[in-house]
Amino acid sequence: DRLFALIGAGYQRTDYKTRHLVSDTGRRQKANLYNISSSLLFYITKRLSASLNYSYRQNESNEPSEEYSGSIYSAGFHYAF
């Protein structure tokens, strides 16, 4: 009852209306952003909890200089009033 796991995923498609490709100014930039996340939440008391979190995101684009990916690790304490 004191340990919870959370997972999430997301997707965002962006078709830029005013951002043109560097290599072909006649074409507009498009991007696909994927995100996954997970958390472990442990209740120390009824109001105090600790968490470990991981998130990964990847941006794919038809503009190579705009592609990226990365991970974020974090930990925290949460208190409910």
PDB file of N, CA, C and O in Angstrom:
ATOM      1  N   ASP A   1       0.804  -1.209   0.000  1.00  0.00           N
ATOM      2  CA  ASP A   1       0.000   0.000   0.000  1.00  0.00           C
ATOM      3  C   ASP A   1       0.844   1.270   0.000  1.00  0.00           C
ATOM      4  O   ASP A   1       0.324   2.352  -0.191  1.00  0.00           O
ATOM      5  N   ARG A   2       2.119   1.127   0.254  1.00  0.00           N
ATOM      6  CA  ARG A   2       2.944   2.339   0.374  1.00  0.00           C
ATOM      7  C   ARG A   2       3.809   2.609  -0.850  1.00  0.00           C
ATOM      8  O   ARG A   2       4.415   3.657  -0.952  1.00  0.00           O
ATOM      9  N   LEU A   3       3.887   1.687  -1.786  1.00  0.00           N
ATOM     10  CA  LEU A   3       4.727   1.855  -2.973  1.00  0.00           C
ATOM     11  C   LEU A   3       3.844   1.862  -4.225  1.00  0.00           C
ATOM     12  O   LEU A   3       3.016   0.984  -4.414  1.00  0.00           O
ATOM     13  N   PHE A   4       4.046   2.893  -5.046  1.00  0.00           N
ATOM     14  CA  PHE A   4       3.274   3.040  -6.273  1.00  0.00           C
ATOM     15  C   PHE A   4       4.212   3.246  -7.449  1.00  0.00           C
ATOM     16  O   PHE A   4       5.260   3.882  -7.318  1.00  0.00           O
ATOM     17  N   ALA A   5       3.835   2.737  -8.602  1.00  0.00           N
ATOM     18  CA  ALA A   5       4.585   2.944  -9.842  1.00  0.00           C
ATOM     19  C   ALA A   5       3.673   3.674 -10.825  1.00  0.00           C
ATOM     20  O   ALA A   5       2.488   3.348 -10.947  1.00  0.00           O
ATOM     21  N   LEU A   6       4.231   4.652 -11.490  1.00  0.00           N
ATOM     22  CA  LEU A   6       3.497   5.423 -12.480  1.00  0.00           C
ATOM     23  C   LEU A   6       4.269   5.382 -13.798  1.00  0.00           C
ATOM     24  O   LEU A   6       5.499   5.465 -13.797  1.00  0.00           O
ATOM     25  N   ILE A   7       3.554   5.252 -14.900  1.00  0.00           N
ATOM     26  CA  ILE A   7       4.202   5.316 -16.208  1.00  0.00           C
ATOM     27  C   ILE A   7       3.365   6.221 -17.107  1.00  0.00           C
ATOM     28  O   ILE A   7       2.162   6.368 -16.911  1.00  0.00           O
ATOM     29  N   GLY A   8       4.037   6.829 -18.054  1.00  0.00           N
ATOM     30  CA  GLY A   8       3.340   7.710 -18.982  1.00  0.00           C
ATOM     31  C   GLY A   8       4.046   7.736 -20.320  1.00  0.00           C
ATOM     32  O   GLY A   8       5.225   7.393 -20.428  1.00  0.00           O
ATOM     33  N   ALA A   9       3.324   8.119 -21.324  1.00  0.00           N
ATOM     34  CA  ALA A   9       3.885   8.249 -22.663  1.00  0.00           C
ATOM     35  C   ALA A   9       3.148   9.360 -23.384  1.00  0.00           C
ATOM     36  O   ALA A   9       1.975   9.634 -23.098  1.00  0.00           O
ATOM     37  N   GLY A  10       3.839   9.995 -24.315  1.00  0.00           N
ATOM     38  CA  GLY A  10       3.206  11.071 -25.064  1.00  0.00           C
ATOM     39  C   GLY A  10       3.791  11.198 -26.458  1.00  0.00           C
ATOM     40  O   GLY A  10       4.899  10.711 -26.740  1.00  0.00           O
ATOM     41  N   TYR A  11       3.028  11.850 -27.306  1.00  0.00           N
ATOM     42  CA  TYR A  11       3.449  12.095 -28.679  1.00  0.00           C
ATOM     43  C   TYR A  11       2.923  13.460 -29.088  1.00  0.00           C
ATOM     44  O   TYR A  11       1.777  13.809 -28.771  1.00  0.00           O
ATOM     45  N   GLN A  12       3.769  14.221 -29.765  1.00  0.00           N
ATOM     46  CA  GLN A  12       3.344  15.524 -30.272  1.00  0.00           C
ATOM     47  C   GLN A  12       3.861  15.698 -31.693  1.00  0.00           C
ATOM     48  O   GLN A  12       5.053  15.543 -31.949  1.00  0.00           O
ATOM     49  N   ARG A  13       2.977  16.023 -32.600  1.00  0.00           N
ATOM     50  CA  ARG A  13       3.340  16.290 -34.001  1.00  0.00           C
ATOM     51  C   ARG A  13       3.233  17.797 -34.210  1.00  0.00           C
ATOM     52  O   ARG A  13       2.227  18.409 -33.857  1.00  0.00           O
ATOM     53  N   THR A  14       4.280  18.401 -34.767  1.00  0.00           N
ATOM     54  CA  THR A  14       4.270  19.833 -35.048  1.00  0.00           C
ATOM     55  C   THR A  14       4.589  20.067 -36.516  1.00  0.00           C
ATOM     56  O   THR A  14       5.613  19.592 -37.008  1.00  0.00           O
ATOM     57  N   ASP A  15       3.704  20.757 -37.184  1.00  0.00           N
ATOM     58  CA  ASP A  15       3.928  21.209 -38.555  1.00  0.00           C
ATOM     59  C   ASP A  15       4.107  22.719 -38.492  1.00  0.00           C
ATOM     60  O   ASP A  15       3.128  23.456 -38.328  1.00  0.00           O
ATOM     61  N   TYR A  16       5.344  23.170 -38.595  1.00  0.00           N
ATOM     62  CA  TYR A  16       5.634  24.595 -38.473  1.00  0.00           C
ATOM     63  C   TYR A  16       5.159  25.347 -39.711  1.00  0.00           C
ATOM     64  O   TYR A  16       5.444  24.961 -40.835  1.00  0.00           O
ATOM     65  N   LYS A  17       4.447  26.428 -39.496  1.00  0.00           N
ATOM     66  CA  LYS A  17       3.911  27.205 -40.609  1.00  0.00           C
ATOM     67  C   LYS A  17       4.915  28.235 -41.137  1.00  0.00           C
ATOM     68  O   LYS A  17       4.871  28.590 -42.315  1.00  0.00           O
ATOM     69  N   THR A  18       5.816  28.713 -40.289  1.00  0.00           N
ATOM     70  CA  THR A  18       6.734  29.778 -40.708  1.00  0.00           C
ATOM     71  C   THR A  18       8.204  29.360 -40.647  1.00  0.00           C
ATOM     72  O   THR A  18       9.065  30.156 -40.946  1.00  0.00           O
ATOM     73  N   ARG A  19       8.494  28.140 -40.244  1.00  0.00           N
ATOM     74  CA  ARG A  19       9.885  27.689 -40.128  1.00  0.00           C
ATOM     75  C   ARG A  19      10.235  26.813 -41.328  1.00  0.00           C
ATOM     76  O   ARG A  19       9.746  25.707 -41.469  1.00  0.00           O
ATOM     77  N   HIS A  20      11.109  27.321 -42.187  1.00  0.00           N
ATOM     78  CA  HIS A  20      11.492  26.612 -43.405  1.00  0.00           C
ATOM     79  C   HIS A  20      12.808  25.864 -43.194  1.00  0.00           C
ATOM     80  O   HIS A  20      13.620  26.233 -42.352  1.00  0.00           O
ATOM     81  N   LEU A  21      13.018  24.818 -43.962  1.00  0.00           N
ATOM     82  CA  LEU A  21      14.245  24.036 -43.874  1.00  0.00           C
ATOM     83  C   LEU A  21      15.435  24.868 -44.356  1.00  0.00           C
ATOM     84  O   LEU A  21      15.314  25.657 -45.291  1.00  0.00           O
ATOM     85  N   VAL A  22      16.576  24.669 -43.711  1.00  0.00           N
ATOM     86  CA  VAL A  22      17.792  25.373 -44.106  1.00  0.00           C
ATOM     87  C   VAL A  22      18.227  24.927 -45.495  1.00  0.00           C
ATOM     88  O   VAL A  22      18.614  25.739 -46.338  1.00  0.00           O
ATOM     89  N   SER A  23      18.140  23.632 -45.757  1.00  0.00           N
ATOM     90  CA  SER A  23      18.617  23.080 -47.026  1.00  0.00           C
ATOM     91  C   SER A  23      17.621  23.249 -48.183  1.00  0.00           C
ATOM     92  O   SER A  23      17.998  23.110 -49.344  1.00  0.00           O
ATOM     93  N   ASP A  24      16.352  23.548 -47.860  1.00  0.00           N
ATOM     94  CA  ASP A  24      15.329  23.689 -48.897  1.00  0.00           C
ATOM     95  C   ASP A  24      14.282  24.677 -48.393  1.00  0.00           C
ATOM     96  O   ASP A  24      13.319  24.290 -47.730  1.00  0.00           O
ATOM     97  N   THR A  25      14.462  25.943 -48.694  1.00  0.00           N
ATOM     98  CA  THR A  25      13.571  26.969 -48.145  1.00  0.00           C
ATOM     99  C   THR A  25      12.139  26.881 -48.669  1.00  0.00           C
ATOM    100  O   THR A  25      11.259  27.561 -48.166  1.00  0.00           O
ATOM    101  N   GLY A  26      11.901  26.029 -49.659  1.00  0.00           N
ATOM    102  CA  GLY A  26      10.548  25.827 -50.156  1.00  0.00           C
ATOM    103  C   GLY A  26       9.744  24.851 -49.316  1.00  0.00           C
ATOM    104  O   GLY A  26       8.530  24.738 -49.472  1.00  0.00           O
ATOM    105  N   ARG A  27      10.407  24.138 -48.399  1.00  0.00           N
ATOM    106  CA  ARG A  27       9.725  23.153 -47.534  1.00  0.00           C
ATOM    107  C   ARG A  27       9.701  23.648 -46.096  1.00  0.00           C
ATOM    108  O   ARG A  27      10.641  24.284 -45.637  1.00  0.00           O
ATOM    109  N   ARG A  28       8.633  23.327 -45.395  1.00  0.00           N
ATOM    110  CA  ARG A  28       8.506  23.719 -43.986  1.00  0.00           C
ATOM    111  C   ARG A  28       8.945  22.581 -43.075  1.00  0.00           C
ATOM    112  O   ARG A  28       8.832  21.413 -43.413  1.00  0.00           O
ATOM    113  N   GLN A  29       9.388  22.979 -41.894  1.00  0.00           N
ATOM    114  CA  GLN A  29       9.854  21.992 -40.927  1.00  0.00           C
ATOM    115  C   GLN A  29       8.685  21.256 -40.293  1.00  0.00           C
ATOM    116  O   GLN A  29       7.633  21.827 -40.021  1.00  0.00           O
ATOM    117  N   LYS A  30       8.893  19.952 -40.054  1.00  0.00           N
ATOM    118  CA  LYS A  30       7.952  19.097 -39.335  1.00  0.00           C
ATOM    119  C   LYS A  30       8.725  18.375 -38.251  1.00  0.00           C
ATOM    120  O   LYS A  30       9.902  18.072 -38.418  1.00  0.00           O
ATOM    121  N   ALA A  31       8.061  18.088 -37.136  1.00  0.00           N
ATOM    122  CA  ALA A  31       8.735  17.403 -36.037  1.00  0.00           C
ATOM    123  C   ALA A  31       7.783  16.442 -35.345  1.00  0.00           C
ATOM    124  O   ALA A  31       6.578  16.682 -35.261  1.00  0.00           O
ATOM    125  N   ASN A  32       8.342  15.345 -34.852  1.00  0.00           N
ATOM    126  CA  ASN A  32       7.632  14.358 -34.044  1.00  0.00           C
ATOM    127  C   ASN A  32       8.375  14.226 -32.726  1.00  0.00           C
ATOM    128  O   ASN A  32       9.552  13.868 -32.701  1.00  0.00           O
ATOM    129  N   LEU A  33       7.692  14.528 -31.626  1.00  0.00           N
ATOM    130  CA  LEU A  33       8.294  14.450 -30.298  1.00  0.00           C
ATOM    131  C   LEU A  33       7.664  13.284 -29.540  1.00  0.00           C
ATOM    132  O   LEU A  33       6.437  13.214 -29.392  1.00  0.00           O
ATOM    133  N   TYR A  34       8.507  12.354 -29.086  1.00  0.00           N
ATOM    134  CA  TYR A  34       8.067  11.191 -28.315  1.00  0.00           C
ATOM    135  C   TYR A  34       8.586  11.343 -26.888  1.00  0.00           C
ATOM    136  O   TYR A  34       9.722  11.778 -26.671  1.00  0.00           O
ATOM    137  N   ASN A  35       7.766  10.975 -25.912  1.00  0.00           N
ATOM    138  CA  ASN A  35       8.156  11.105 -24.517  1.00  0.00           C
ATOM    139  C   ASN A  35       7.647   9.889 -23.738  1.00  0.00           C
ATOM    140  O   ASN A  35       6.500   9.466 -23.917  1.00  0.00           O
ATOM    141  N   ILE A  36       8.520   9.325 -22.900  1.00  0.00           N
ATOM    142  CA  ILE A  36       8.100   8.286 -21.957  1.00  0.00           C
ATOM    143  C   ILE A  36       8.609   8.677 -20.578  1.00  0.00           C
ATOM    144  O   ILE A  36       9.654   9.328 -20.448  1.00  0.00           O
ATOM    145  N   SER A  37       7.877   8.298 -19.558  1.00  0.00           N
ATOM    146  CA  SER A  37       8.302   8.621 -18.194  1.00  0.00           C
ATOM    147  C   SER A  37       7.827   7.539 -17.242  1.00  0.00           C
ATOM    148  O   SER A  37       6.851   6.836 -17.511  1.00  0.00           O
ATOM    149  N   SER A  38       8.537   7.420 -16.151  1.00  0.00           N
ATOM    150  CA  SER A  38       8.151   6.479 -15.105  1.00  0.00           C
ATOM    151  C   SER A  38       8.574   7.047 -13.753  1.00  0.00           C
ATOM    152  O   SER A  38       9.535   7.805 -13.660  1.00  0.00           O
ATOM    153  N   SER A  39       7.832   6.678 -12.739  1.00  0.00           N
ATOM    154  CA  SER A  39       8.124   7.128 -11.378  1.00  0.00           C
ATOM    155  C   SER A  39       7.822   6.014 -10.391  1.00  0.00           C
ATOM    156  O   SER A  39       6.878   5.244 -10.581  1.00  0.00           O
ATOM    157  N   LEU A  40       8.622   5.953  -9.359  1.00  0.00           N
ATOM    158  CA  LEU A  40       8.330   5.124  -8.188  1.00  0.00           C
ATOM    159  C   LEU A  40       8.064   6.073  -7.037  1.00  0.00           C
ATOM    160  O   LEU A  40       8.864   6.980  -6.776  1.00  0.00           O
ATOM    161  N   LEU A  41       6.947   5.899  -6.381  1.00  0.00           N
ATOM    162  CA  LEU A  41       6.533   6.780  -5.298  1.00  0.00           C
ATOM    163  C   LEU A  41       6.362   5.939  -4.036  1.00  0.00           C
ATOM    164  O   LEU A  41       5.630   4.939  -4.045  1.00  0.00           O
ATOM    165  N   PHE A  42       7.064   6.325  -2.979  1.00  0.00           N
ATOM    166  CA  PHE A  42       6.993   5.590  -1.716  1.00  0.00           C
ATOM    167  C   PHE A  42       6.464   6.521  -0.635  1.00  0.00           C
ATOM    168  O   PHE A  42       7.034   7.594  -0.382  1.00  0.00           O
ATOM    169  N   TYR A  43       5.346   6.116  -0.009  1.00  0.00           N
ATOM    170  CA  TYR A  43       4.770   6.921   1.068  1.00  0.00           C
ATOM    171  C   TYR A  43       5.479   6.602   2.382  1.00  0.00           C
ATOM    172  O   TYR A  43       5.410   5.489   2.885  1.00  0.00           O
ATOM    173  N   ILE A  44       6.166   7.603   2.911  1.00  0.00           N
ATOM    174  CA  ILE A  44       6.865   7.472   4.196  1.00  0.00           C
ATOM    175  C   ILE A  44       5.848   7.607   5.323  1.00  0.00           C
ATOM    176  O   ILE A  44       5.858   6.836   6.284  1.00  0.00           O
ATOM    177  N   THR A  45       5.005   8.603   5.224  1.00  0.00           N
ATOM    178  CA  THR A  45       3.858   8.793   6.118  1.00  0.00           C
ATOM    179  C   THR A  45       2.644   9.066   5.233  1.00  0.00           C
ATOM    180  O   THR A  45       2.755   9.080   4.010  1.00  0.00           O
ATOM    181  N   LYS A  46       1.505   9.348   5.865  1.00  0.00           N
ATOM    182  CA  LYS A  46       0.294   9.630   5.091  1.00  0.00           C
ATOM    183  C   LYS A  46       0.464  10.868   4.208  1.00  0.00           C
ATOM    184  O   LYS A  46      -0.103  10.957   3.131  1.00  0.00           O
ATOM    185  N   ARG A  47       1.268  11.835   4.643  1.00  0.00           N
ATOM    186  CA  ARG A  47       1.442  13.086   3.909  1.00  0.00           C
ATOM    187  C   ARG A  47       2.792  13.247   3.229  1.00  0.00           C
ATOM    188  O   ARG A  47       2.942  14.072   2.344  1.00  0.00           O
ATOM    189  N   LEU A  48       3.773  12.477   3.628  1.00  0.00           N
ATOM    190  CA  LEU A  48       5.131  12.628   3.090  1.00  0.00           C
ATOM    191  C   LEU A  48       5.495  11.431   2.219  1.00  0.00           C
ATOM    192  O   LEU A  48       5.341  10.274   2.633  1.00  0.00           O
ATOM    193  N   SER A  49       5.987  11.715   1.017  1.00  0.00           N
ATOM    194  CA  SER A  49       6.408  10.644   0.113  1.00  0.00           C
ATOM    195  C   SER A  49       7.735  11.015  -0.546  1.00  0.00           C
ATOM    196  O   SER A  49       8.123  12.178  -0.598  1.00  0.00           O
ATOM    197  N   ALA A  50       8.403   9.992  -1.049  1.00  0.00           N
ATOM    198  CA  ALA A  50       9.658  10.171  -1.781  1.00  0.00           C
ATOM    199  C   ALA A  50       9.466   9.552  -3.163  1.00  0.00           C
ATOM    200  O   ALA A  50       8.718   8.587  -3.330  1.00  0.00           O
ATOM    201  N   SER A  51      10.154  10.118  -4.152  1.00  0.00           N
ATOM    202  CA  SER A  51       9.994   9.591  -5.501  1.00  0.00           C
ATOM    203  C   SER A  51      11.323   9.500  -6.232  1.00  0.00           C
ATOM    204  O   SER A  51      12.252  10.267  -5.976  1.00  0.00           O
ATOM    205  N   LEU A  52      11.380   8.532  -7.140  1.00  0.00           N
ATOM    206  CA  LEU A  52      12.466   8.395  -8.111  1.00  0.00           C
ATOM    207  C   LEU A  52      11.798   8.462  -9.480  1.00  0.00           C
ATOM    208  O   LEU A  52      10.804   7.776  -9.721  1.00  0.00           O
ATOM    209  N   ASN A  53      12.356   9.288 -10.371  1.00  0.00           N
ATOM    210  CA  ASN A  53      11.697   9.554 -11.643  1.00  0.00           C
ATOM    211  C   ASN A  53      12.683   9.430 -12.803  1.00  0.00           C
ATOM    212  O   ASN A  53      13.863   9.754 -12.666  1.00  0.00           O
ATOM    213  N   TYR A  54      12.160   8.982 -13.935  1.00  0.00           N
ATOM    214  CA  TYR A  54      12.949   8.902 -15.160  1.00  0.00           C
ATOM    215  C   TYR A  54      12.090   9.384 -16.323  1.00  0.00           C
ATOM    216  O   TYR A  54      10.896   9.052 -16.408  1.00  0.00           O
ATOM    217  N   SER A  55      12.681  10.172 -17.204  1.00  0.00           N
ATOM    218  CA  SER A  55      11.976  10.652 -18.385  1.00  0.00           C
ATOM    219  C   SER A  55      12.930  10.631 -19.572  1.00  0.00           C
ATOM    220  O   SER A  55      14.108  10.980 -19.446  1.00  0.00           O
ATOM    221  N   TYR A  56      12.411  10.216 -20.723  1.00  0.00           N
ATOM    222  CA  TYR A  56      13.193  10.199 -21.961  1.00  0.00           C
ATOM    223  C   TYR A  56      12.370  10.860 -23.042  1.00  0.00           C
ATOM    224  O   TYR A  56      11.159  10.611 -23.153  1.00  0.00           O
ATOM    225  N   ARG A  57      13.008  11.709 -23.823  1.00  0.00           N
ATOM    226  CA  ARG A  57      12.303  12.297 -24.951  1.00  0.00           C
ATOM    227  C   ARG A  57      13.196  12.303 -26.182  1.00  0.00           C
ATOM    228  O   ARG A  57      14.427  12.393 -26.076  1.00  0.00           O
ATOM    229  N   GLN A  58      12.541  12.191 -27.326  1.00  0.00           N
ATOM    230  CA  GLN A  58      13.258  12.156 -28.597  1.00  0.00           C
ATOM    231  C   GLN A  58      12.488  12.985 -29.602  1.00  0.00           C
ATOM    232  O   GLN A  58      11.283  12.806 -29.781  1.00  0.00           O
ATOM    233  N   ASN A  59      13.179  13.912 -30.235  1.00  0.00           N
ATOM    234  CA  ASN A  59      12.570  14.750 -31.261  1.00  0.00           C
ATOM    235  C   ASN A  59      13.143  14.358 -32.618  1.00  0.00           C
ATOM    236  O   ASN A  59      14.351  14.399 -32.825  1.00  0.00           O
ATOM    237  N   GLU A  60      12.257  13.952 -33.515  1.00  0.00           N
ATOM    238  CA  GLU A  60      12.646  13.620 -34.885  1.00  0.00           C
ATOM    239  C   GLU A  60      12.106  14.719 -35.789  1.00  0.00           C
ATOM    240  O   GLU A  60      10.946  15.120 -35.658  1.00  0.00           O
ATOM    241  N   SER A  61      12.949  15.215 -36.688  1.00  0.00           N
ATOM    242  CA  SER A  61      12.557  16.325 -37.542  1.00  0.00           C
ATOM    243  C   SER A  61      13.125  16.135 -38.938  1.00  0.00           C
ATOM    244  O   SER A  61      14.141  15.462 -39.125  1.00  0.00           O
ATOM    245  N   ASN A  62      12.462  16.752 -39.917  1.00  0.00           N
ATOM    246  CA  ASN A  62      13.031  16.754 -41.259  1.00  0.00           C
ATOM    247  C   ASN A  62      14.131  17.812 -41.389  1.00  0.00           C
ATOM    248  O   ASN A  62      14.741  17.948 -42.433  1.00  0.00           O
ATOM    249  N   GLU A  63      14.402  18.551 -40.320  1.00  0.00           N
ATOM    250  CA  GLU A  63      15.541  19.474 -40.223  1.00  0.00           C
ATOM    251  C   GLU A  63      16.570  18.831 -39.290  1.00  0.00           C
ATOM    252  O   GLU A  63      16.372  18.801 -38.072  1.00  0.00           O
ATOM    253  N   PRO A  64      17.653  18.266 -39.818  1.00  0.00           N
ATOM    254  CA  PRO A  64      18.605  17.510 -38.995  1.00  0.00           C
ATOM    255  C   PRO A  64      19.150  18.271 -37.781  1.00  0.00           C
ATOM    256  O   PRO A  64      19.372  17.672 -36.730  1.00  0.00           O
ATOM    257  N   SER A  65      19.330  19.566 -37.884  1.00  0.00           N
ATOM    258  CA  SER A  65      19.885  20.329 -36.750  1.00  0.00           C
ATOM    259  C   SER A  65      18.898  20.455 -35.596  1.00  0.00           C
ATOM    260  O   SER A  65      19.275  20.867 -34.498  1.00  0.00           O
ATOM    261  N   GLU A  66      17.631  20.091 -35.795  1.00  0.00           N
ATOM    262  CA  GLU A  66      16.609  20.185 -34.756  1.00  0.00           C
ATOM    263  C   GLU A  66      16.313  18.834 -34.093  1.00  0.00           C
ATOM    264  O   GLU A  66      15.423  18.740 -33.254  1.00  0.00           O
ATOM    265  N   GLU A  67      17.034  17.799 -34.463  1.00  0.00           N
ATOM    266  CA  GLU A  67      16.821  16.493 -33.843  1.00  0.00           C
ATOM    267  C   GLU A  67      17.607  16.396 -32.541  1.00  0.00           C
ATOM    268  O   GLU A  67      18.736  16.886 -32.458  1.00  0.00           O
ATOM    269  N   TYR A  68      17.011  15.784 -31.540  1.00  0.00           N
ATOM    270  CA  TYR A  68      17.683  15.598 -30.258  1.00  0.00           C
ATOM    271  C   TYR A  68      17.003  14.476 -29.487  1.00  0.00           C
ATOM    272  O   TYR A  68      15.883  14.075 -29.792  1.00  0.00           O
ATOM    273  N   SER A  69      17.690  13.997 -28.478  1.00  0.00           N
ATOM    274  CA  SER A  69      17.119  13.044 -27.537  1.00  0.00           C
ATOM    275  C   SER A  69      17.853  13.202 -26.219  1.00  0.00           C
ATOM    276  O   SER A  69      18.975  13.708 -26.172  1.00  0.00           O
ATOM    277  N   GLY A  70      17.223  12.779 -25.148  1.00  0.00           N
ATOM    278  CA  GLY A  70      17.872  12.889 -23.852  1.00  0.00           C
ATOM    279  C   GLY A  70      17.051  12.294 -22.739  1.00  0.00           C
ATOM    280  O   GLY A  70      15.835  12.098 -22.865  1.00  0.00           O
ATOM    281  N   SER A  71      17.743  11.999 -21.650  1.00  0.00           N
ATOM    282  CA  SER A  71      17.127  11.419 -20.461  1.00  0.00           C
ATOM    283  C   SER A  71      17.273  12.375 -19.289  1.00  0.00           C
ATOM    284  O   SER A  71      18.254  13.114 -19.195  1.00  0.00           O
ATOM    285  N   ILE A  72      16.305  12.324 -18.394  1.00  0.00           N
ATOM    286  CA  ILE A  72      16.353  13.093 -17.151  1.00  0.00           C
ATOM    287  C   ILE A  72      16.049  12.135 -16.005  1.00  0.00           C
ATOM    288  O   ILE A  72      15.043  11.416 -16.038  1.00  0.00           O
ATOM    289  N   TYR A  73      16.917  12.122 -15.023  1.00  0.00           N
ATOM    290  CA  TYR A  73      16.717  11.363 -13.794  1.00  0.00           C
ATOM    291  C   TYR A  73      16.505  12.374 -12.672  1.00  0.00           C
ATOM    292  O   TYR A  73      17.213  13.381 -12.607  1.00  0.00           O
ATOM    293  N   SER A  74      15.567  12.094 -11.788  1.00  0.00           N
ATOM    294  CA  SER A  74      15.352  12.999 -10.666  1.00  0.00           C
ATOM    295  C   SER A  74      14.823  12.220  -9.469  1.00  0.00           C
ATOM    296  O   SER A  74      14.335  11.104  -9.587  1.00  0.00           O
ATOM    297  N   ALA A  75      14.939  12.849  -8.326  1.00  0.00           N
ATOM    298  CA  ALA A  75      14.419  12.297  -7.073  1.00  0.00           C
ATOM    299  C   ALA A  75      13.839  13.461  -6.275  1.00  0.00           C
ATOM    300  O   ALA A  75      14.265  14.601  -6.437  1.00  0.00           O
ATOM    301  N   GLY A  76      12.880  13.165  -5.436  1.00  0.00           N
ATOM    302  CA  GLY A  76      12.291  14.252  -4.668  1.00  0.00           C
ATOM    303  C   GLY A  76      11.472  13.770  -3.498  1.00  0.00           C
ATOM    304  O   GLY A  76      11.184  12.568  -3.361  1.00  0.00           O
ATOM    305  N   PHE A  77      11.123  14.732  -2.673  1.00  0.00           N
ATOM    306  CA  PHE A  77      10.222  14.509  -1.568  1.00  0.00           C
ATOM    307  C   PHE A  77       8.981  15.367  -1.808  1.00  0.00           C
ATOM    308  O   PHE A  77       9.075  16.470  -2.352  1.00  0.00           O
ATOM    309  N   HIS A  78       7.833  14.847  -1.416  1.00  0.00           N
ATOM    310  CA  HIS A  78       6.568  15.544  -1.639  1.00  0.00           C
ATOM    311  C   HIS A  78       5.784  15.544  -0.329  1.00  0.00           C
ATOM    312  O   HIS A  78       5.693  14.513   0.346  1.00  0.00           O
ATOM    313  N   TYR A  79       5.251  16.698   0.013  1.00  0.00           N
ATOM    314  CA  TYR A  79       4.449  16.810   1.218  1.00  0.00           C
ATOM    315  C   TYR A  79       3.069  17.335   0.844  1.00  0.00           C
ATOM    316  O   TYR A  79       2.954  18.343   0.146  1.00  0.00           O
ATOM    317  N   ALA A  80       2.014  16.651   1.280  1.00  0.00           N
ATOM    318  CA  ALA A  80       0.648  17.063   0.998  1.00  0.00           C
ATOM    319  C   ALA A  80       0.094  17.821   2.199  1.00  0.00           C
ATOM    320  O   ALA A  80       0.160  17.343   3.328  1.00  0.00           O
ATOM    321  N   PHE A  81      -0.424  18.993   1.930  1.00  0.00           N
ATOM    322  CA  PHE A  81      -1.013  19.823   3.014  1.00  0.00           C
ATOM    323  C   PHE A  81      -2.437  19.451   3.253  1.00  0.00           C
ATOM    324  O   PHE A  81      -3.182  19.090   2.403  1.00  0.00           O
TER     325      PHE A  81
END
